[in-house]
mmCIF file of C-alpha atoms in Angstrom:
data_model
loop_
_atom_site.group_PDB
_atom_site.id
_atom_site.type_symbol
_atom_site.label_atom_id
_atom_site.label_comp_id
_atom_site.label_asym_id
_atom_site.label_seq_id
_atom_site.Cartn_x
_atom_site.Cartn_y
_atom_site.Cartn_z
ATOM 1 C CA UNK A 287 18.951 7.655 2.292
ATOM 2 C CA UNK A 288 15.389 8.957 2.168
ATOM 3 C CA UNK A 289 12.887 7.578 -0.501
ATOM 4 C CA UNK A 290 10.260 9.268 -1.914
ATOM 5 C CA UNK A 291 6.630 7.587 -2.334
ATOM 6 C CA UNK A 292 4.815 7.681 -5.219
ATOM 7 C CA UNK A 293 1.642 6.177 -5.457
ATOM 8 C CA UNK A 294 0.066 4.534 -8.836
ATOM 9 C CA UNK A 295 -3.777 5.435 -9.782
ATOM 10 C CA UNK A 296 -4.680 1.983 -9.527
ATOM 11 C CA UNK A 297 -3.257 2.115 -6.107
ATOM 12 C CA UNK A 298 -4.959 5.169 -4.973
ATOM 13 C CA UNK A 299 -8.017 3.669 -6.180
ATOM 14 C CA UNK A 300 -7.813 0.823 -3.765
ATOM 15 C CA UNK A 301 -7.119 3.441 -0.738
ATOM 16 C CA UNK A 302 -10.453 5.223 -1.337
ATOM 17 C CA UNK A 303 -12.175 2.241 -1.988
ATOM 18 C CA UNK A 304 -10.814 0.540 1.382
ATOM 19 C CA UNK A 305 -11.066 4.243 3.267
ATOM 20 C CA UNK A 306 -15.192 4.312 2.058
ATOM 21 C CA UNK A 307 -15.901 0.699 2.974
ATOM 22 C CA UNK A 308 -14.322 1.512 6.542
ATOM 23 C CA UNK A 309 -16.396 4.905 6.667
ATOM 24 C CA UNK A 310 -19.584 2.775 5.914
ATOM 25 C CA UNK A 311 -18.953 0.020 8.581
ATOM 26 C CA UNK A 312 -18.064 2.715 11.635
ATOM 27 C CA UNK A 313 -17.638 6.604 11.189
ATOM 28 C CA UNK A 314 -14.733 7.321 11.524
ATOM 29 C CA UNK A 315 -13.026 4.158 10.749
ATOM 30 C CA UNK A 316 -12.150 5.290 7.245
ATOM 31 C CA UNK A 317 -10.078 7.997 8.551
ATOM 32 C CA UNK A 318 -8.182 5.652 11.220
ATOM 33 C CA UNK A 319 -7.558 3.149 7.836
ATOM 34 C CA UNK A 320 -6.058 6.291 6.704
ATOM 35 C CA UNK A 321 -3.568 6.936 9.619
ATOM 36 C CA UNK A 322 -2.550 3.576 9.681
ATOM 37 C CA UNK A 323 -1.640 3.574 6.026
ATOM 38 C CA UNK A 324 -0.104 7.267 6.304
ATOM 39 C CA UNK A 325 2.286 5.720 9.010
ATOM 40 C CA UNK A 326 3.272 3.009 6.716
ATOM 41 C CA UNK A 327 3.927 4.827 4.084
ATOM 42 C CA UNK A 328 5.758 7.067 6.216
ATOM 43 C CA UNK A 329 8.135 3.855 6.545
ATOM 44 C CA UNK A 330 8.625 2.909 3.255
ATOM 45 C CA UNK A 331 10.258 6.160 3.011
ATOM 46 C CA UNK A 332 12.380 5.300 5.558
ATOM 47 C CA UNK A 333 13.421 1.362 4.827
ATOM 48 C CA UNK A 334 11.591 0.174 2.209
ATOM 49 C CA UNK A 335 13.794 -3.226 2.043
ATOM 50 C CA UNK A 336 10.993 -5.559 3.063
ATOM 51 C CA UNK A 337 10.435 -9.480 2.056
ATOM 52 C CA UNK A 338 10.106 -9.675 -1.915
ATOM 53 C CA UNK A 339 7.265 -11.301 -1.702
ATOM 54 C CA UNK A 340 6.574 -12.416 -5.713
ATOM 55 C CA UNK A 341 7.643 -11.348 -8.872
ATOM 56 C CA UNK A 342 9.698 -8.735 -7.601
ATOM 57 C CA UNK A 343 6.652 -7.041 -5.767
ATOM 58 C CA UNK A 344 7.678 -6.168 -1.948
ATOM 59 C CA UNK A 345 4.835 -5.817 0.076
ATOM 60 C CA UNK A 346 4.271 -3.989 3.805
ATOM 61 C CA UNK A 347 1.440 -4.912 6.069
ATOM 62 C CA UNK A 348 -0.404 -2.651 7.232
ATOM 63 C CA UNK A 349 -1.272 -2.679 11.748
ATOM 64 C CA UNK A 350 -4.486 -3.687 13.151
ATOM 65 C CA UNK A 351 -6.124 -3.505 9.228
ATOM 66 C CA UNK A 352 -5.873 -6.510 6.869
ATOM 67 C CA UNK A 353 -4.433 -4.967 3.817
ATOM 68 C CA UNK A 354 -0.758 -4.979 2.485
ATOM 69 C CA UNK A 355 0.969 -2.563 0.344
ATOM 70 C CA UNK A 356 2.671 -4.220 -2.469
ATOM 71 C CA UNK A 357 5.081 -2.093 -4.127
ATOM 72 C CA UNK A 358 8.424 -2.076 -6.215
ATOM 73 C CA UNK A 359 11.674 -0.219 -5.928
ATOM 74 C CA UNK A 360 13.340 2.133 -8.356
ATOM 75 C CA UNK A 361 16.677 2.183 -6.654
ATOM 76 C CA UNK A 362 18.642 4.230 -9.409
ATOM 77 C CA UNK A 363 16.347 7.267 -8.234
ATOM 78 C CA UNK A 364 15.346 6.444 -4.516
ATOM 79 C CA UNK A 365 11.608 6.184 -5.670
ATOM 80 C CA UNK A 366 9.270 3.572 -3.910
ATOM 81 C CA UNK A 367 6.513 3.185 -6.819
ATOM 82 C CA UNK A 368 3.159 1.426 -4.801
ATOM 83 C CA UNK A 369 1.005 -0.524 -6.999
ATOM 84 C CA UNK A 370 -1.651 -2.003 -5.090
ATOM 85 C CA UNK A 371 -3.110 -1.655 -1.419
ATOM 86 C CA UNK A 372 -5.194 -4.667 -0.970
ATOM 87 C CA UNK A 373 -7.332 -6.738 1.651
ATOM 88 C CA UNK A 374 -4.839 -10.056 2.685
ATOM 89 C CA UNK A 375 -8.050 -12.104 1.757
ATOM 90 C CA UNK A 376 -7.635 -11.002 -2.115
ATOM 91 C CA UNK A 377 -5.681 -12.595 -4.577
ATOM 92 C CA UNK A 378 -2.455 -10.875 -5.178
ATOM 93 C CA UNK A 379 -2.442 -11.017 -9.282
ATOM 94 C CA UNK A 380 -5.751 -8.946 -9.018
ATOM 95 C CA UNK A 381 -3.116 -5.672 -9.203
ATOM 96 C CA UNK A 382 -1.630 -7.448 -12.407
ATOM 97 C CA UNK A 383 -4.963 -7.946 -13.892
ATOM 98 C CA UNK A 384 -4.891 -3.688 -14.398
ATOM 99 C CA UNK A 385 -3.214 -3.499 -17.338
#
């Protein structure tokens, strides 16, 4: 069964903020951050059935960048609903904090 990926504002907020911080350190490294979260996501469509990590949130780290996608399952429609992308070093509730 394939999944489809849908990705919450809040969440696509993170990705541009993590993309422009990379951009800012190297050129170019914003659009590698990119890749590397592309080919995650690209997973999660796959087999999302990763550790629940807390409060039902699943989460998928991402290679060679320190940031996690944290994200929930709607199994009744094959739907993988991502909530956050954040750094490892940030607290985890910060994506509850939203509203």
């Amino acid at each position: 069964m394939t999944f489809v990926v849908r990705i919450d504002p809040p969440a696509l907020q993170d990705i541009q903020e993590a993309i422009d911080w990379y951009e800012l350190q190297k050129e170019g490294l914003g659009e590698r951050f990119y890749n590397y979260l592309e080919k995650s996501l690209k997973q999660l469509e796959l087999n999302p059935y990763f550790q629940i990590r807390y409060s039902g949130i699943r989460c998928l780290s991402l290679l060679t960048f320190p940031f996690m996608i944290h994200y929930t399952i709607d199994q009744t429609n094959s739907i993988v609903i991502v909530r956050a992308v954040l750094n490892t070093s940030m607290n985890p509730a910060k994506w509850k904090d939203r509203g």
